[in-house]
Amino acid sequence: MKNNKSKKFFIISLILAGFSSFLFILAANNKNGVEKFDIYLGAVWVFILSTIVALSLIHMFKNSKQDE
Amino acid sequence: MKKEDFKIQGMHCASCATNIENLSKTLPGVKSAFVDYAMQKGTVSFDENITNVETIGKSITDALGYKITSGKERDLEEENRSYQKEIRQQRNYTIFSWLLAIPIMFGTFREFWILSSFVPAFLANSYILWLLTTPLMLGPGRQFFVGTYRGLKHGFTDMNLLVATGTGAAYLLGMVNTLFPNLGFGGSKVAFFETAALLIAFLVLGRYLEVLTKGKASEAIKKLMGLKVKTARVIRNGIEQEISIEEIMVGDLIVVKPGEKFPVDGVIRFGYSAVDESMITGESIPVEKKENDTVIGATINLTGLIRFEATKIGKDTMLSQIIKFIEDAQLAKPKIQKLADKVSANFILVIHILALLVFLFWFFIGYDIFFTPGSQFLLSSISLSTVPISVFAVLLSITVLIISCPCAVGLATPSAIAAGTAKGAEYGILIKGGDAMERASKVNTVVLDKTGTLTKGKPAVTDIINIGSLDTNQILQIAASAEKGSEHPLGEAMVKNALEKNLVLSPIDSFQAIPGHGIEALIDGKKIYLGNRQLMSVQKITLNDSVEEKMQKLEEDGKTAMILAINGTIEGLIAVADTLKENSASAVATLQKMDFEVLMLTGDNRRTAQAIAKQIGIQNVLAGVLPENKALEVKKLQQQGKVVAMVGDGINDAPALTQADVGIAIGSGSDIAKGAGQIVLVKEDLRDIISAFDLSKKTMRKIKENLFWAFAYNALGVPLAAGALYPWFKFLVSPELAALFMALSSVSVTLNTLLLKRYKFKYI
């Protein structure tokens, strides 16, 4: 039950991170002087950080609800 | 609900402690959990019908990887072995890391300075650098990745994550640049392996230093546990036999030769000796002990052969109580730490958001506006003219992650509390944790109970005045007979005086103590009342002018006058006077000099109280206060905005000790008072109150200094790492410099705390 919940949160975080990377790619494509590799590296970095941030926020929200 | 302690191995920062607390709270049956990072231990409250500490420990180990051992039976040798093992492991990691990191650094910087003259060319090859960095990542660096995986699996983030993202990103970039130099990430010349290697090396060094200093925090407890005796010589069935300390039973007669330690607490039944109690009380002068005197386990019998009866064994001995006291103390978090914990718990999330923002800023805005070719990272070979925009922004983002680990914030408070409580315990001042210290440091009003606190609490009969037909010996005989069942010191003084005069005490038919008033007893069918004016007034026994005059005279001399009434007729007065403790007056004078408002609280009438107060030098006296009203008087003072410390020793002081902001119990007093007090003074010396306040203030100052430095490191480091100064000064902090900076913050906080060890008590 608990593992299922953790998996669900992880998948939600991945979706949110994927969306952030997509937005990053959109913005980076419209920027002058940016190489393809910059976009790849940037997208991966944004994806990693966004996953961590989304996962932490979801758990923080869950914990604060539990405390209530 | 059951509360149990457990020991934790493998915590590396304050976030680890928060994660264990959070996970424990989600387990079935667990009500609350507290974890102390500095002491590497925790306490959990749980429903024993649902779970137990072993199940909780297993869940924590399975989920987060920390090794949990039940704190029920602490095995000092096992603890020491595992601590030494941890030290060895981190030391080996450190040596291994630096053995690899130094050649990696030389290889990377080969073209700089004179390095090319002695660094072989092959070392600069990016494949060789990769080969050297990989064992570093898989060996000492693995702990960060394993920690991150375990945390993320359960949705927790800690410093491992900061390190893993930073070093992982640097290593991956290095790999890509080595394998595909033309992809545009800077090529093989900019491998980033030295960034990953130096990061790991600095972080492992920081972890090694932390393990070393964390051990020092629990040194006091280990020292105390080391005082315990393992065997004892017991006389059973007339035969002297050596048994282990666990087999000793209450009532056993134990033999202790000169130079040996008393194995448990007890009462001397035979012998006379000088006893060194310095390890418990801090008092360096040996104490003379004779028959019927109490002895404390772990103290040393210096001169004579002693046979004593065991009265307290196992966890009831004073030494065990002191150890438990300190352990509990170090787990009680002050408000300031709760705030620091909250900050560091959310800090990692904030830093990841910040790292993302830093990346986006430098990628989309900063690079185009501020970038100047030729500028460099401090302590790095990377030339910014060759680095593409994405790598530049990622590196700044990594540096922010590395520099902001809140380890120093996590260490700041618990390490100082551990040092402060240990220092106090060394000299017989037991402070129940950070919370008590925090409040003790703010005290401005000290309320001192009179009997047993300011005075010796062992009064003696000074006057016996006959009013009716009985002579003084008859008055004393009846009064002492009535008081035989009382534990009140005034009663004990009468009994003692009667026995000294060889008076035979009569049996009593009934006895009842009336707190704050006196006693009621039935002897040979006669109703006896012995007590103060209030008792007589309640019993509607009138005091004539002559009696009143005699009483006033006794009270003006500071004596407590007790009225003896038999069957409603006053027969006599018995005056009892208490004597002041040796250092009461000087302690009060110093407290007043230190601007504390000092008050005396007593159940005695105003005149008696004033007489004693005059001898000590106290102007403010709260006299005639019944035991149940003592707490109320303290509350009244608190309502006036005063931060009150109540000093007392008796059971009747317990409510006031609890009501006060800080309750200070005298160690010779009742166990209930000691339980109610937040500070316990093992010795009878009232000057220890001053030392307790002073030590609390110094510890709190140390905590504030530590928190200031810990936050200052981050406040200074994060903007530097984010490139805030780059637009003006054209330099950036490299990730490896960030790692050094972070390790230094933990080390400087720990060193600052260790200065508390040099604290000198004012009177010792």
mmCIF file with all atom_site columns, N, CA and C in Angstrom, chain B residues 74-105:
data_model
loop_
_atom_site.group_PDB
_atom_site.id
_atom_site.type_symbol
_atom_site.label_atom_id
_atom_site.label_alt_id
_atom_site.label_comp_id
_atom_site.label_asym_id
_atom_site.label_entity_id
_atom_site.label_seq_id
_atom_site.pdbx_PDB_ins_code
_atom_site.Cartn_x
_atom_site.Cartn_y
_atom_site.Cartn_z
_atom_site.occupancy
_atom_site.B_iso_or_equiv
_atom_site.pdbx_formal_charge
_atom_site.auth_seq_id
_atom_site.auth_comp_id
_atom_site.auth_asym_id
_atom_site.auth_atom_id
_atom_site.pdbx_PDB_model_num
ATOM 1  N N  . ARG B 1 74  ? 22.751 -0.804 27.097  1.00 0.00 ? 74  ARG B N  1
ATOM 2  C CA . ARG B 1 74  ? 23.854 -0.249 26.308  1.00 0.00 ? 74  ARG B CA 1
ATOM 3  C C  . ARG B 1 74  ? 25.118 -1.034 26.588  1.00 0.00 ? 74  ARG B C  1
ATOM 4  N N  . ASP B 1 75  ? 25.698 -1.559 25.530  1.00 0.00 ? 75  ASP B N  1
ATOM 5  C CA . ASP B 1 75  ? 26.948 -2.279 25.677  1.00 0.00 ? 75  ASP B CA 1
ATOM 6  C C  . ASP B 1 75  ? 28.066 -1.327 25.271  1.00 0.00 ? 75  ASP B C  1
ATOM 7  N N  . LEU B 1 76  ? 28.769 -0.851 26.316  1.00 0.00 ? 76  LEU B N  1
ATOM 8  C CA . LEU B 1 76  ? 29.788 0.161  26.090  1.00 0.00 ? 76  LEU B CA 1
ATOM 9  C C  . LEU B 1 76  ? 30.878 -0.320 25.144  1.00 0.00 ? 76  LEU B C  1
ATOM 10 N N  . GLU B 1 77  ? 31.286 -1.602 25.329  1.00 0.00 ? 77  GLU B N  1
ATOM 11 C CA . GLU B 1 77  ? 32.361 -2.136 24.490  1.00 0.00 ? 77  GLU B CA 1
ATOM 12 C C  . GLU B 1 77  ? 31.913 -2.254 23.039  1.00 0.00 ? 77  GLU B C  1
ATOM 13 N N  . GLU B 1 78  ? 30.658 -2.705 22.863  1.00 0.00 ? 78  GLU B N  1
ATOM 14 C CA . GLU B 1 78  ? 30.122 -2.852 21.510  1.00 0.00 ? 78  GLU B CA 1
ATOM 15 C C  . GLU B 1 78  ? 30.014 -1.476 20.839  1.00 0.00 ? 78  GLU B C  1
ATOM 16 N N  . GLU B 1 79  ? 29.533 -0.493 21.634  1.00 0.00 ? 79  GLU B N  1
ATOM 17 C CA . GLU B 1 79  ? 29.413 0.867  21.103  1.00 0.00 ? 79  GLU B CA 1
ATOM 18 C C  . GLU B 1 79  ? 30.774 1.397  20.683  1.00 0.00 ? 79  GLU B C  1
ATOM 19 N N  . ASN B 1 80  ? 31.754 1.152  21.552  1.00 0.00 ? 80  ASN B N  1
ATOM 20 C CA . ASN B 1 80  ? 33.096 1.629  21.268  1.00 0.00 ? 80  ASN B CA 1
ATOM 21 C C  . ASN B 1 80  ? 33.671 0.948  20.022  1.00 0.00 ? 80  ASN B C  1
ATOM 22 N N  . ARG B 1 81  ? 33.400 -0.376 19.908  1.00 0.00 ? 81  ARG B N  1
ATOM 23 C CA . ARG B 1 81  ? 33.888 -1.122 18.744  1.00 0.00 ? 81  ARG B CA 1
ATOM 24 C C  . ARG B 1 81  ? 33.292 -0.563 17.462  1.00 0.00 ? 81  ARG B C  1
ATOM 25 N N  . SER B 1 82  ? 31.966 -0.337 17.479  1.00 0.00 ? 82  SER B N  1
ATOM 26 C CA . SER B 1 82  ? 31.336 0.142  16.237  1.00 0.00 ? 82  SER B CA 1
ATOM 27 C C  . SER B 1 82  ? 31.765 1.584  15.928  1.00 0.00 ? 82  SER B C  1
ATOM 28 N N  . TYR B 1 83  ? 32.014 2.342  17.010  1.00 0.00 ? 83  TYR B N  1
ATOM 29 C CA . TYR B 1 83  ? 32.476 3.718  16.797  1.00 0.00 ? 83  TYR B CA 1
ATOM 30 C C  . TYR B 1 83  ? 33.878 3.718  16.183  1.00 0.00 ? 83  TYR B C  1
ATOM 31 N N  . GLN B 1 84  ? 34.742 2.840  16.727  1.00 0.00 ? 84  GLN B N  1
ATOM 32 C CA . GLN B 1 84  ? 36.102 2.731  16.191  1.00 0.00 ? 84  GLN B CA 1
ATOM 33 C C  . GLN B 1 84  ? 36.078 2.250  14.743  1.00 0.00 ? 84  GLN B C  1
ATOM 34 N N  . LYS B 1 85  ? 35.113 1.351  14.464  1.00 0.00 ? 85  LYS B N  1
ATOM 35 C CA . LYS B 1 85  ? 34.993 0.813  13.100  1.00 0.00 ? 85  LYS B CA 1
ATOM 36 C C  . LYS B 1 85  ? 34.607 1.947  12.142  1.00 0.00 ? 85  LYS B C  1
ATOM 37 N N  . GLU B 1 86  ? 33.666 2.791  12.603  1.00 0.00 ? 86  GLU B N  1
ATOM 38 C CA . GLU B 1 86  ? 33.238 3.909  11.762  1.00 0.00 ? 86  GLU B CA 1
ATOM 39 C C  . GLU B 1 86  ? 34.387 4.879  11.525  1.00 0.00 ? 86  GLU B C  1
ATOM 40 N N  . ILE B 1 87  ? 35.156 5.134  12.586  1.00 0.00 ? 87  ILE B N  1
ATOM 41 C CA . ILE B 1 87  ? 36.321 6.032  12.455  1.00 0.00 ? 87  ILE B CA 1
ATOM 42 C C  . ILE B 1 87  ? 37.293 5.444  11.430  1.00 0.00 ? 87  ILE B C  1
ATOM 43 N N  . ARG B 1 88  ? 37.593 4.128  11.602  1.00 0.00 ? 88  ARG B N  1
ATOM 44 C CA . ARG B 1 88  ? 38.544 3.466  10.694  1.00 0.00 ? 88  ARG B CA 1
ATOM 45 C C  . ARG B 1 88  ? 38.058 3.559  9.247   1.00 0.00 ? 88  ARG B C  1
ATOM 46 N N  . GLN B 1 89  ? 36.750 3.290  9.059   1.00 0.00 ? 89  GLN B N  1
ATOM 47 C CA . GLN B 1 89  ? 36.209 3.286  7.696   1.00 0.00 ? 89  GLN B CA 1
ATOM 48 C C  . GLN B 1 89  ? 36.345 4.679  7.056   1.00 0.00 ? 89  GLN B C  1
ATOM 49 N N  . GLN B 1 90  ? 35.954 5.714  7.806   1.00 0.00 ? 90  GLN B N  1
ATOM 50 C CA . GLN B 1 90  ? 36.025 7.065  7.240   1.00 0.00 ? 90  GLN B CA 1
ATOM 51 C C  . GLN B 1 90  ? 37.477 7.517  7.061   1.00 0.00 ? 90  GLN B C  1
ATOM 52 N N  . ARG B 1 91  ? 38.368 7.063  7.959   1.00 0.00 ? 91  ARG B N  1
ATOM 53 C CA . ARG B 1 91  ? 39.788 7.406  7.819   1.00 0.00 ? 91  ARG B CA 1
ATOM 54 C C  . ARG B 1 91  ? 40.353 6.755  6.554   1.00 0.00 ? 91  ARG B C  1
ATOM 55 N N  . ASN B 1 92  ? 40.015 5.457  6.363   1.00 0.00 ? 92  ASN B N  1
ATOM 56 C CA . ASN B 1 92  ? 40.491 4.766  5.164   1.00 0.00 ? 92  ASN B CA 1
ATOM 57 C C  . ASN B 1 92  ? 39.944 5.404  3.893   1.00 0.00 ? 92  ASN B C  1
ATOM 58 N N  . TYR B 1 93  ? 38.667 5.767  3.951   1.00 0.00 ? 93  TYR B N  1
ATOM 59 C CA . TYR B 1 93  ? 38.050 6.456  2.805   1.00 0.00 ? 93  TYR B CA 1
ATOM 60 C C  . TYR B 1 93  ? 38.802 7.753  2.502   1.00 0.00 ? 93  TYR B C  1
ATOM 61 N N  . THR B 1 94  ? 39.128 8.493  3.592   1.00 0.00 ? 94  THR B N  1
ATOM 62 C CA . THR B 1 94  ? 39.806 9.782  3.417   1.00 0.00 ? 94  THR B CA 1
ATOM 63 C C  . THR B 1 94  ? 41.183 9.577  2.780   1.00 0.00 ? 94  THR B C  1
ATOM 64 N N  . ILE B 1 95  ? 41.938 8.611  3.324   1.00 0.00 ? 95  ILE B N  1
ATOM 65 C CA . ILE B 1 95  ? 43.288 8.357  2.788   1.00 0.00 ? 95  ILE B CA 1
ATOM 66 C C  . ILE B 1 95  ? 43.179 7.939  1.317   1.00 0.00 ? 95  ILE B C  1
ATOM 67 N N  . PHE B 1 96  ? 42.282 6.986  1.053   1.00 0.00 ? 96  PHE B N  1
ATOM 68 C CA . PHE B 1 96  ? 42.089 6.478  -0.301  1.00 0.00 ? 96  PHE B CA 1
ATOM 69 C C  . PHE B 1 96  ? 41.686 7.622  -1.251  1.00 0.00 ? 96  PHE B C  1
ATOM 70 N N  . SER B 1 97  ? 40.744 8.469  -0.793  1.00 0.00 ? 97  SER B N  1
ATOM 71 C CA . SER B 1 97  ? 40.254 9.573  -1.639  1.00 0.00 ? 97  SER B CA 1
ATOM 72 C C  . SER B 1 97  ? 41.384 10.522 -2.014  1.00 0.00 ? 97  SER B C  1
ATOM 73 N N  . TRP B 1 98  ? 42.188 10.884 -0.980  1.00 0.00 ? 98  TRP B N  1
ATOM 74 C CA . TRP B 1 98  ? 43.248 11.859 -1.255  1.00 0.00 ? 98  TRP B CA 1
ATOM 75 C C  . TRP B 1 98  ? 44.390 11.264 -2.073  1.00 0.00 ? 98  TRP B C  1
ATOM 76 N N  . LEU B 1 99  ? 44.631 9.949  -1.871  1.00 0.00 ? 99  LEU B N  1
ATOM 77 C CA . LEU B 1 99  ? 45.667 9.283  -2.671  1.00 0.00 ? 99  LEU B CA 1
ATOM 78 C C  . LEU B 1 99  ? 45.311 9.336  -4.162  1.00 0.00 ? 99  LEU B C  1
ATOM 79 N N  . LEU B 1 100 ? 44.024 9.297  -4.453  1.00 0.00 ? 100 LEU B N  1
ATOM 80 C CA . LEU B 1 100 ? 43.590 9.384  -5.853  1.00 0.00 ? 100 LEU B CA 1
ATOM 81 C C  . LEU B 1 100 ? 43.361 10.829 -6.284  1.00 0.00 ? 100 LEU B C  1
ATOM 82 N N  . ALA B 1 101 ? 42.796 11.640 -5.377  1.00 0.00 ? 101 ALA B N  1
ATOM 83 C CA . ALA B 1 101 ? 42.412 13.015 -5.741  1.00 0.00 ? 101 ALA B CA 1
ATOM 84 C C  . ALA B 1 101 ? 43.646 13.872 -6.069  1.00 0.00 ? 101 ALA B C  1
ATOM 85 N N  . ILE B 1 102 ? 44.744 13.631 -5.331  1.00 0.00 ? 102 ILE B N  1
ATOM 86 C CA . ILE B 1 102 ? 45.942 14.470 -5.571  1.00 0.00 ? 102 ILE B CA 1
ATOM 87 C C  . ILE B 1 102 ? 46.517 14.236 -6.974  1.00 0.00 ? 102 ILE B C  1
ATOM 88 N N  . PRO B 1 103 ? 46.758 12.968 -7.389  1.00 0.00 ? 103 PRO B N  1
ATOM 89 C CA . PRO B 1 103 ? 47.228 12.791 -8.783  1.00 0.00 ? 103 PRO B CA 1
ATOM 90 C C  . PRO B 1 103 ? 46.227 13.302 -9.816  1.00 0.00 ? 103 PRO B C  1
ATOM 91 N N  . ILE B 1 104 ? 44.921 13.149 -9.521  1.00 0.00 ? 104 ILE B N  1
ATOM 92 C CA . ILE B 1 104 ? 43.900 13.650 -10.466 1.00 0.00 ? 104 ILE B CA 1
ATOM 93 C C  . ILE B 1 104 ? 44.044 15.166 -10.592 1.00 0.00 ? 104 ILE B C  1
ATOM 94 N N  . MET B 1 105 ? 44.233 15.817 -9.439  1.00 0.00 ? 105 MET B N  1
ATOM 95 C CA . MET B 1 105 ? 44.351 17.274 -9.432  1.00 0.00 ? 105 MET B CA 1
ATOM 96 C C  . MET B 1 105 ? 45.620 17.693 -10.198 1.00 0.00 ? 105 MET B C  1
#
